[in-house]
Amino acid sequence: MQRKKLIAGNWKMNGLLSDSKKLAQEIATAVKSAKPSCDVLVCPPFVLLTTIKKALRGSKVMLGAQDCSMFEKGAHTGDVSPYQLKDAGCDFVILGHSERRADHKESSALVKAKAEAALNAGLKVIICVGETLAERESGKALEVVEKQVKASLANGANASNTVIAYEPVWAIGTGKTATPQDAEEVHAHIRNVLVQKCSKAIASRMKILYGGSMKPSNAAELLKEPDIDGGLIGGASLKSEDFLEIIRKAN
Ligand code: PEP
């Protein structure tokens, strides 16, 4: 099954107005002229969303947020509704990133509730899963990831509204990357889990991204694995030349 690749930048809590606008404009301009065969997405912090939306205007680069509330509106100080994200021009929202699972004790059940709220608001979701170093070293990586996928996906998840990102926690922001073979083993396992949880048709179409220190020097070998359908990229998405080089490698 041929799946269109997706290269997504997770800017995390980085950037101020002027440098972020410049980054988005550089990406938009390059994507407009190169017309890559993959889809491209950037996910800035909440406060930059509307500025970046404008900076991307006229390009096919999509916009995403990094989290959302499970609620539609109301007394939830500090939270952001998926309806507000949709209204701000977002196409996607990242949910269950390991930094949120760790910093905010987000459980898979909460991630699932947020995913359902986001789908109801008309957003697409990227659901992040991944094992810690201790879990990998004790041989539990596949089991942990399987549990997270089963418990985090929305009812109604399908290949048009949901993307999974496998991000081994020990590889995020550390410079350590899973070998293409180790990553592919987990991706193939996730696809089998999707057959059981959803259907064979959904499993064969749903994109599964790899995230964890993906950079220009390792992107090509990861992206050529049969079940790796793109990347969720943190550090290397903050420099336009690195991010654009990864996009080229995805072609
Ligand atoms: C991420 O934040 O999702 C990520 C994979 O970060 P990095 O590329 O910096 O490891």
PDB file of C-alpha atoms and ligand atoms in Angstrom:
ATOM      1  CA  MET A   1       0.000   0.000   0.000  1.00  0.00           C
ATOM      2  CA  GLN A   2       1.473   3.340  -1.086  1.00  0.00           C
ATOM      3  CA  ARG A   3       0.957   5.966   1.650  1.00  0.00           C
ATOM      4  CA  LYS A   4       1.793   9.624   1.060  1.00  0.00           C
ATOM      5  CA  LYS A   5       4.537  10.630   3.477  1.00  0.00           C
ATOM      6  CA  LEU A   6       4.015  13.350   6.083  1.00  0.00           C
ATOM      7  CA  ILE A   7       6.856  15.460   7.455  1.00  0.00           C
ATOM      8  CA  ALA A   8       5.711  17.302  10.582  1.00  0.00           C
ATOM      9  CA  GLY A   9       7.664  19.824  12.639  1.00  0.00           C
ATOM     10  CA  ASN A  10       6.993  20.020  16.363  1.00  0.00           C
ATOM     11  CA  TRP A  11       8.352  23.402  17.423  1.00  0.00           C
ATOM     12  CA  LYS A  12       7.604  22.657  21.102  1.00  0.00           C
ATOM     13  CA  MET A  13       7.947  25.755  23.364  1.00  0.00           C
ATOM     14  CA  ASN A  14      10.405  27.490  21.045  1.00  0.00           C
ATOM     15  CA  GLY A  15      10.310  30.710  19.077  1.00  0.00           C
ATOM     16  CA  LEU A  16       9.226  34.305  19.360  1.00  0.00           C
ATOM     17  CA  LEU A  17       7.113  36.139  16.814  1.00  0.00           C
ATOM     18  CA  SER A  18       9.781  37.419  14.440  1.00  0.00           C
ATOM     19  CA  ASP A  19      12.056  34.360  14.201  1.00  0.00           C
ATOM     20  CA  SER A  20       9.084  31.980  13.973  1.00  0.00           C
ATOM     21  CA  LYS A  21       7.495  34.019  11.201  1.00  0.00           C
ATOM     22  CA  LYS A  22      10.783  33.930   9.294  1.00  0.00           C
ATOM     23  CA  LEU A  23      11.080  30.154   9.767  1.00  0.00           C
ATOM     24  CA  ALA A  24       7.523  29.600   8.508  1.00  0.00           C
ATOM     25  CA  GLN A  25       8.056  31.890   5.508  1.00  0.00           C
ATOM     26  CA  GLU A  26      11.252  30.090   4.531  1.00  0.00           C
ATOM     27  CA  ILE A  27       9.495  26.731   4.695  1.00  0.00           C
ATOM     28  CA  ALA A  28       6.430  28.008   2.816  1.00  0.00           C
ATOM     29  CA  THR A  29       8.506  29.578   0.035  1.00  0.00           C
ATOM     30  CA  ALA A  30      10.645  26.473  -0.459  1.00  0.00           C
ATOM     31  CA  VAL A  31       7.645  24.133  -0.427  1.00  0.00           C
ATOM     32  CA  LYS A  32       5.808  26.351  -2.918  1.00  0.00           C
ATOM     33  CA  SER A  33       8.644  26.156  -5.415  1.00  0.00           C
ATOM     34  CA  ALA A  34       9.814  22.564  -4.823  1.00  0.00           C
ATOM     35  CA  LYS A  35       6.311  21.042  -4.674  1.00  0.00           C
ATOM     36  CA  PRO A  36       7.452  17.966  -2.710  1.00  0.00           C
ATOM     37  CA  SER A  37       5.507  14.759  -3.061  1.00  0.00           C
ATOM     38  CA  CYS A  38       5.071  14.507   0.723  1.00  0.00           C
ATOM     39  CA  ASP A  39       2.691  16.503   2.936  1.00  0.00           C
ATOM     40  CA  VAL A  40       4.274  19.098   5.218  1.00  0.00           C
ATOM     41  CA  LEU A  41       2.996  20.294   8.597  1.00  0.00           C
ATOM     42  CA  VAL A  42       4.329  22.716  11.201  1.00  0.00           C
ATOM     43  CA  CYS A  43       3.128  22.788  14.805  1.00  0.00           C
ATOM     44  CA  PRO A  44       4.079  26.034  16.578  1.00  0.00           C
ATOM     45  CA  PRO A  45       3.132  27.012  20.135  1.00  0.00           C
ATOM     46  CA  PHE A  46      -0.476  28.219  20.632  1.00  0.00           C
ATOM     47  CA  VAL A  47       0.317  31.936  20.746  1.00  0.00           C
ATOM     48  CA  LEU A  48       2.041  31.820  17.363  1.00  0.00           C
ATOM     49  CA  LEU A  49      -0.667  29.924  15.486  1.00  0.00           C
ATOM     50  CA  THR A  50      -2.446  32.850  13.841  1.00  0.00           C
ATOM     51  CA  THR A  51       0.817  34.554  12.858  1.00  0.00           C
ATOM     52  CA  ILE A  52       2.171  31.354  11.356  1.00  0.00           C
ATOM     53  CA  LYS A  53      -1.124  30.694   9.577  1.00  0.00           C
ATOM     54  CA  LYS A  54      -0.652  34.017   7.778  1.00  0.00           C
ATOM     55  CA  ALA A  55       3.005  33.305   7.032  1.00  0.00           C
ATOM     56  CA  LEU A  56       2.052  29.994   5.370  1.00  0.00           C
ATOM     57  CA  ARG A  57      -0.657  31.563   3.212  1.00  0.00           C
ATOM     58  CA  GLY A  58      -0.549  30.469  -0.431  1.00  0.00           C
ATOM     59  CA  SER A  59       1.541  27.364   0.345  1.00  0.00           C
ATOM     60  CA  LYS A  60       0.355  23.815   0.987  1.00  0.00           C
ATOM     61  CA  VAL A  61       2.128  23.666   4.343  1.00  0.00           C
ATOM     62  CA  MET A  62      -0.416  22.655   6.978  1.00  0.00           C
ATOM     63  CA  LEU A  63      -0.749  24.032  10.492  1.00  0.00           C
ATOM     64  CA  GLY A  64      -1.056  22.075  13.726  1.00  0.00           C
ATOM     65  CA  ALA A  65      -1.131  22.648  17.473  1.00  0.00           C
ATOM     66  CA  GLN A  66       0.708  20.645  20.115  1.00  0.00           C
ATOM     67  CA  ASP A  67      -2.179  19.815  22.448  1.00  0.00           C
ATOM     68  CA  CYS A  68      -5.838  20.605  23.115  1.00  0.00           C
ATOM     69  CA  SER A  69      -8.469  20.312  25.802  1.00  0.00           C
ATOM     70  CA  MET A  70     -10.913  17.424  25.927  1.00  0.00           C
ATOM     71  CA  PHE A  71     -13.622  20.053  26.477  1.00  0.00           C
ATOM     72  CA  GLU A  72     -15.372  22.219  23.933  1.00  0.00           C
ATOM     73  CA  LYS A  73     -15.463  25.412  26.050  1.00  0.00           C
ATOM     74  CA  GLY A  74     -16.017  26.749  29.543  1.00  0.00           C
ATOM     75  CA  ALA A  75     -14.280  27.023  32.886  1.00  0.00           C
ATOM     76  CA  HIS A  76     -10.923  25.416  32.061  1.00  0.00           C
ATOM     77  CA  THR A  77      -8.401  28.158  32.736  1.00  0.00           C
ATOM     78  CA  GLY A  78      -5.277  27.913  30.640  1.00  0.00           C
ATOM     79  CA  ASP A  79      -6.603  25.211  28.341  1.00  0.00           C
ATOM     80  CA  VAL A  80      -7.310  25.597  24.624  1.00  0.00           C
ATOM     81  CA  SER A  81     -10.362  24.105  22.953  1.00  0.00           C
ATOM     82  CA  PRO A  82     -10.023  22.069  19.758  1.00  0.00           C
ATOM     83  CA  TYR A  83     -12.766  24.316  18.334  1.00  0.00           C
ATOM     84  CA  GLN A  84     -10.540  27.345  18.969  1.00  0.00           C
ATOM     85  CA  LEU A  85      -7.692  25.571  17.162  1.00  0.00           C
ATOM     86  CA  LYS A  86      -9.927  24.813  14.200  1.00  0.00           C
ATOM     87  CA  ASP A  87     -11.091  28.433  14.204  1.00  0.00           C
ATOM     88  CA  ALA A  88      -7.457  29.608  14.214  1.00  0.00           C
ATOM     89  CA  GLY A  89      -6.864  27.629  11.023  1.00  0.00           C
ATOM     90  CA  CYS A  90      -5.322  24.434  12.367  1.00  0.00           C
ATOM     91  CA  ASP A  91      -5.545  21.245  10.368  1.00  0.00           C
ATOM     92  CA  PHE A  92      -3.938  18.958  12.975  1.00  0.00           C
ATOM     93  CA  VAL A  93      -3.266  18.647  16.679  1.00  0.00           C
ATOM     94  CA  ILE A  94      -0.514  16.546  18.260  1.00  0.00           C
ATOM     95  CA  LEU A  95      -1.800  14.574  21.263  1.00  0.00           C
ATOM     96  CA  GLY A  96      -0.114  12.414  23.881  1.00  0.00           C
ATOM     97  CA  HIS A  97       3.422  13.641  23.190  1.00  0.00           C
ATOM     98  CA  SER A  98       5.752  11.955  25.694  1.00  0.00           C
ATOM     99  CA  GLU A  99       6.631  15.377  27.149  1.00  0.00           C
ATOM    100  CA  ARG A 100       2.942  15.892  27.984  1.00  0.00           C
ATOM    101  CA  ARG A 101       2.581  12.340  29.247  1.00  0.00           C
ATOM    102  CA  ALA A 102       5.584  12.979  31.550  1.00  0.00           C
ATOM    103  CA  ASP A 103       5.216  16.680  32.500  1.00  0.00           C
ATOM    104  CA  HIS A 104       1.425  16.663  32.881  1.00  0.00           C
ATOM    105  CA  LYS A 105       0.838  13.005  33.772  1.00  0.00           C
ATOM    106  CA  GLU A 106      -1.411  12.590  30.744  1.00  0.00           C
ATOM    107  CA  SER A 107      -2.814   9.067  30.558  1.00  0.00           C
ATOM    108  CA  SER A 108      -3.814   7.243  27.397  1.00  0.00           C
ATOM    109  CA  ALA A 109      -7.462   7.580  28.508  1.00  0.00           C
ATOM    110  CA  LEU A 110      -7.080  11.364  28.564  1.00  0.00           C
ATOM    111  CA  VAL A 111      -5.338  11.307  25.191  1.00  0.00           C
ATOM    112  CA  LYS A 112      -8.277   9.322  23.812  1.00  0.00           C
ATOM    113  CA  ALA A 113     -10.803  11.838  25.218  1.00  0.00           C
ATOM    114  CA  LYS A 114      -8.823  14.706  23.685  1.00  0.00           C
ATOM    115  CA  ALA A 115      -8.618  12.857  20.368  1.00  0.00           C
ATOM    116  CA  GLU A 116     -12.386  12.404  20.296  1.00  0.00           C
ATOM    117  CA  ALA A 117     -12.938  16.093  21.082  1.00  0.00           C
ATOM    118  CA  ALA A 118     -10.466  17.081  18.362  1.00  0.00           C
ATOM    119  CA  LEU A 119     -12.100  14.850  15.752  1.00  0.00           C
ATOM    120  CA  ASN A 120     -15.507  16.297  16.687  1.00  0.00           C
ATOM    121  CA  ALA A 121     -14.072  19.771  16.117  1.00  0.00           C
ATOM    122  CA  GLY A 122     -12.945  18.750  12.630  1.00  0.00           C
ATOM    123  CA  LEU A 123      -9.219  18.465  13.355  1.00  0.00           C
ATOM    124  CA  LYS A 124      -6.956  15.589  12.414  1.00  0.00           C
ATOM    125  CA  VAL A 125      -4.876  14.105  15.210  1.00  0.00           C
ATOM    126  CA  ILE A 126      -1.336  12.821  15.580  1.00  0.00           C
ATOM    127  CA  ILE A 127      -1.318  10.357  18.464  1.00  0.00           C
ATOM    128  CA  CYS A 128       2.141   9.867  19.983  1.00  0.00           C
ATOM    129  CA  VAL A 129       3.268   6.618  21.575  1.00  0.00           C
ATOM    130  CA  GLY A 130       6.647   5.290  22.634  1.00  0.00           C
ATOM    131  CA  GLU A 131       8.543   3.357  25.265  1.00  0.00           C
ATOM    132  CA  THR A 132      11.088   4.611  27.795  1.00  0.00           C
ATOM    133  CA  LEU A 133      14.670   3.367  27.852  1.00  0.00           C
ATOM    134  CA  ALA A 134      13.932   1.137  30.872  1.00  0.00           C
ATOM    135  CA  GLU A 135      10.963  -0.388  29.053  1.00  0.00           C
ATOM    136  CA  ARG A 136      13.076  -1.043  25.930  1.00  0.00           C
ATOM    137  CA  GLU A 137      15.927  -2.533  27.935  1.00  0.00           C
ATOM    138  CA  SER A 138      13.547  -4.891  29.711  1.00  0.00           C
ATOM    139  CA  GLY A 139      12.171  -6.108  26.372  1.00  0.00           C
ATOM    140  CA  LYS A 140       8.792  -4.450  26.789  1.00  0.00           C
ATOM    141  CA  ALA A 141       8.816  -1.934  23.933  1.00  0.00           C
ATOM    142  CA  LEU A 142       6.241  -3.684  21.746  1.00  0.00           C
ATOM    143  CA  GLU A 143       3.939  -4.395  24.665  1.00  0.00           C
ATOM    144  CA  VAL A 144       4.039  -0.791  25.949  1.00  0.00           C
ATOM    145  CA  VAL A 145       3.430   0.707  22.532  1.00  0.00           C
ATOM    146  CA  GLU A 146       0.604  -1.739  21.819  1.00  0.00           C
ATOM    147  CA  LYS A 147      -1.150  -0.764  25.058  1.00  0.00           C
ATOM    148  CA  GLN A 148      -0.767   2.938  24.299  1.00  0.00           C
ATOM    149  CA  VAL A 149      -2.144   2.572  20.768  1.00  0.00           C
ATOM    150  CA  LYS A 150      -5.127   0.529  21.940  1.00  0.00           C
ATOM    151  CA  ALA A 151      -5.968   2.940  24.764  1.00  0.00           C
ATOM    152  CA  SER A 152      -5.213   6.299  23.068  1.00  0.00           C
ATOM    153  CA  LEU A 153      -6.967   6.086  19.715  1.00  0.00           C
ATOM    154  CA  ALA A 154     -10.382   7.724  19.414  1.00  0.00           C
ATOM    155  CA  ASN A 155     -13.480   5.711  18.681  1.00  0.00           C
ATOM    156  CA  GLY A 156     -13.968   6.610  15.053  1.00  0.00           C
ATOM    157  CA  ALA A 157     -10.257   6.833  14.284  1.00  0.00           C
ATOM    158  CA  ASN A 158      -9.543   6.152  10.634  1.00  0.00           C
ATOM    159  CA  ALA A 159      -6.764   6.745   8.146  1.00  0.00           C
ATOM    160  CA  SER A 160      -8.139  10.134   7.084  1.00  0.00           C
ATOM    161  CA  ASN A 161      -8.414  11.623  10.563  1.00  0.00           C
ATOM    162  CA  THR A 162      -5.647   9.935  12.556  1.00  0.00           C
ATOM    163  CA  VAL A 163      -1.886   9.585  12.259  1.00  0.00           C
ATOM    164  CA  ILE A 164       0.255   7.699  14.767  1.00  0.00           C
ATOM    165  CA  ALA A 165       3.738   8.874  15.738  1.00  0.00           C
ATOM    166  CA  TYR A 166       6.066   6.270  17.222  1.00  0.00           C
ATOM    167  CA  GLU A 167       8.537   8.224  19.317  1.00  0.00           C
ATOM    168  CA  PRO A 168      10.802   6.191  21.587  1.00  0.00           C
ATOM    169  CA  VAL A 169      11.150   8.442  24.643  1.00  0.00           C
ATOM    170  CA  TRP A 170      14.899   7.753  24.893  1.00  0.00           C
ATOM    171  CA  ALA A 171      15.390   9.120  21.363  1.00  0.00           C
ATOM    172  CA  ILE A 172      13.555  12.421  21.761  1.00  0.00           C
ATOM    173  CA  GLY A 173      15.890  15.386  21.889  1.00  0.00           C
ATOM    174  CA  THR A 174      18.799  13.146  22.889  1.00  0.00           C
ATOM    175  CA  GLY A 175      20.562  12.768  19.551  1.00  0.00           C
ATOM    176  CA  LYS A 176      20.064   8.988  19.860  1.00  0.00           C
ATOM    177  CA  THR A 177      17.968   7.520  17.064  1.00  0.00           C
ATOM    178  CA  ALA A 178      16.360   4.106  16.809  1.00  0.00           C
ATOM    179  CA  THR A 179      18.018   2.050  14.088  1.00  0.00           C
ATOM    180  CA  PRO A 180      15.823   1.794  10.993  1.00  0.00           C
ATOM    181  CA  GLN A 181      15.393  -1.929  11.783  1.00  0.00           C
ATOM    182  CA  ASP A 182      14.306  -1.327  15.401  1.00  0.00           C
ATOM    183  CA  ALA A 183      11.939   1.443  14.334  1.00  0.00           C
ATOM    184  CA  GLU A 184      10.488  -0.689  11.538  1.00  0.00           C
ATOM    185  CA  GLU A 185       9.882  -3.561  13.965  1.00  0.00           C
ATOM    186  CA  VAL A 186       7.725  -1.291  16.144  1.00  0.00           C
ATOM    187  CA  HIS A 187       5.969   0.327  13.176  1.00  0.00           C
ATOM    188  CA  ALA A 188       5.071  -3.069  11.716  1.00  0.00           C
ATOM    189  CA  HIS A 189       3.782  -4.141  15.123  1.00  0.00           C
ATOM    190  CA  ILE A 190       1.638  -0.989  15.385  1.00  0.00           C
ATOM    191  CA  ARG A 191       0.183  -1.765  11.963  1.00  0.00           C
ATOM    192  CA  ASN A 192      -0.774  -5.252  13.162  1.00  0.00           C
ATOM    193  CA  VAL A 193      -2.358  -3.749  16.283  1.00  0.00           C
ATOM    194  CA  LEU A 194      -4.383  -1.454  13.986  1.00  0.00           C
ATOM    195  CA  VAL A 195      -5.659  -4.475  12.078  1.00  0.00           C
ATOM    196  CA  GLN A 196      -7.081  -5.849  15.339  1.00  0.00           C
ATOM    197  CA  LYS A 197      -8.286  -2.526  16.712  1.00  0.00           C
ATOM    198  CA  CYS A 198      -9.684  -0.965  13.509  1.00  0.00           C
ATOM    199  CA  SER A 199      -9.646  -3.011  10.327  1.00  0.00           C
ATOM    200  CA  LYS A 200      -7.225  -4.272   7.721  1.00  0.00           C
ATOM    201  CA  ALA A 201      -8.244  -1.469   5.349  1.00  0.00           C
ATOM    202  CA  ILE A 202      -7.675   1.236   7.965  1.00  0.00           C
ATOM    203  CA  ALA A 203      -4.411  -0.352   9.117  1.00  0.00           C
ATOM    204  CA  SER A 204      -3.004  -0.427   5.605  1.00  0.00           C
ATOM    205  CA  ARG A 205      -3.800   3.256   4.994  1.00  0.00           C
ATOM    206  CA  MET A 206      -3.038   4.887   8.356  1.00  0.00           C
ATOM    207  CA  LYS A 207       0.239   6.816   8.448  1.00  0.00           C
ATOM    208  CA  ILE A 208       2.741   5.897  11.164  1.00  0.00           C
ATOM    209  CA  LEU A 209       5.467   8.522  11.634  1.00  0.00           C
ATOM    210  CA  TYR A 210       8.804   8.046  13.359  1.00  0.00           C
ATOM    211  CA  GLY A 211      10.006  10.677  15.821  1.00  0.00           C
ATOM    212  CA  GLY A 212      13.191  10.841  17.874  1.00  0.00           C
ATOM    213  CA  SER A 213      16.236  12.809  16.730  1.00  0.00           C
ATOM    214  CA  MET A 214      15.346  12.533  13.038  1.00  0.00           C
ATOM    215  CA  LYS A 215      17.713  14.782  11.091  1.00  0.00           C
ATOM    216  CA  PRO A 216      19.046  15.212   7.552  1.00  0.00           C
ATOM    217  CA  SER A 217      21.778  12.625   8.130  1.00  0.00           C
ATOM    218  CA  ASN A 218      19.478   9.778   9.230  1.00  0.00           C
ATOM    219  CA  ALA A 219      16.132  10.648   7.607  1.00  0.00           C
ATOM    220  CA  ALA A 220      16.608   8.809   4.302  1.00  0.00           C
ATOM    221  CA  GLU A 221      17.381   5.429   5.846  1.00  0.00           C
ATOM    222  CA  LEU A 222      14.490   5.683   8.312  1.00  0.00           C
ATOM    223  CA  LEU A 223      12.040   6.877   5.650  1.00  0.00           C
ATOM    224  CA  LYS A 224      12.821   4.036   3.289  1.00  0.00           C
ATOM    225  CA  GLU A 225      11.477   1.433   5.730  1.00  0.00           C
ATOM    226  CA  PRO A 226       8.145   0.064   4.475  1.00  0.00           C
ATOM    227  CA  ASP A 227       6.064   1.038   7.526  1.00  0.00           C
ATOM    228  CA  ILE A 228       7.652   4.427   8.240  1.00  0.00           C
ATOM    229  CA  ASP A 229       5.374   6.977   6.602  1.00  0.00           C
ATOM    230  CA  GLY A 230       7.103  10.177   7.606  1.00  0.00           C
ATOM    231  CA  GLY A 231       8.582  11.952  10.582  1.00  0.00           C
ATOM    232  CA  LEU A 232       7.601  14.016  13.591  1.00  0.00           C
ATOM    233  CA  ILE A 233      10.604  16.228  14.016  1.00  0.00           C
ATOM    234  CA  GLY A 234      11.515  18.403  16.982  1.00  0.00           C
ATOM    235  CA  GLY A 235      15.003  19.949  17.049  1.00  0.00           C
ATOM    236  CA  ALA A 236      15.670  19.686  13.319  1.00  0.00           C
ATOM    237  CA  SER A 237      12.370  21.412  12.483  1.00  0.00           C
ATOM    238  CA  LEU A 238      13.626  24.675  13.988  1.00  0.00           C
ATOM    239  CA  LYS A 239      16.179  25.259  11.232  1.00  0.00           C
ATOM    240  CA  SER A 240      14.592  25.685   7.822  1.00  0.00           C
ATOM    241  CA  GLU A 241      17.536  24.166   5.963  1.00  0.00           C
ATOM    242  CA  ASP A 242      17.456  20.986   8.092  1.00  0.00           C
ATOM    243  CA  PHE A 243      13.683  20.643   7.919  1.00  0.00           C
ATOM    244  CA  LEU A 244      13.688  21.238   4.146  1.00  0.00           C
ATOM    245  CA  GLU A 245      16.468  18.685   3.685  1.00  0.00           C
ATOM    246  CA  ILE A 246      14.353  16.085   5.528  1.00  0.00           C
ATOM    247  CA  ILE A 247      11.421  16.966   3.246  1.00  0.00           C
ATOM    248  CA  ARG A 248      13.691  16.342   0.244  1.00  0.00           C
ATOM    249  CA  LYS A 249      14.708  12.980   1.704  1.00  0.00           C
ATOM    250  CA  ALA A 250      11.032  12.024   1.954  1.00  0.00           C
ATOM    251  CA  ASN A 251      10.513  12.392  -1.775  1.00  0.00           C
TER     252      ASN A 251
HETATM  253  C1  PEP B   1       9.528  15.454  19.098  1.00  0.00           C
HETATM  254  O1  PEP B   1       9.473  16.435  19.812  1.00  0.00           O
HETATM  255  O2  PEP B   1       8.473  14.921  18.749  1.00  0.00           O
HETATM  256  C2  PEP B   1      10.846  14.963  18.673  1.00  0.00           C
HETATM  257  C3  PEP B   1      10.910  13.848  18.009  1.00  0.00           C
HETATM  258  O3  PEP B   1      11.944  15.727  19.025  1.00  0.00           O
HETATM  259  P1  PEP B   1      13.447  15.553  18.453  1.00  0.00           P
HETATM  260  O4  PEP B   1      13.335  15.450  16.953  1.00  0.00           O
HETATM  261  O5  PEP B   1      14.161  16.803  18.885  1.00  0.00           O
HETATM  262  O6  PEP B   1      13.993  14.324  19.046  1.00  0.00           O
END
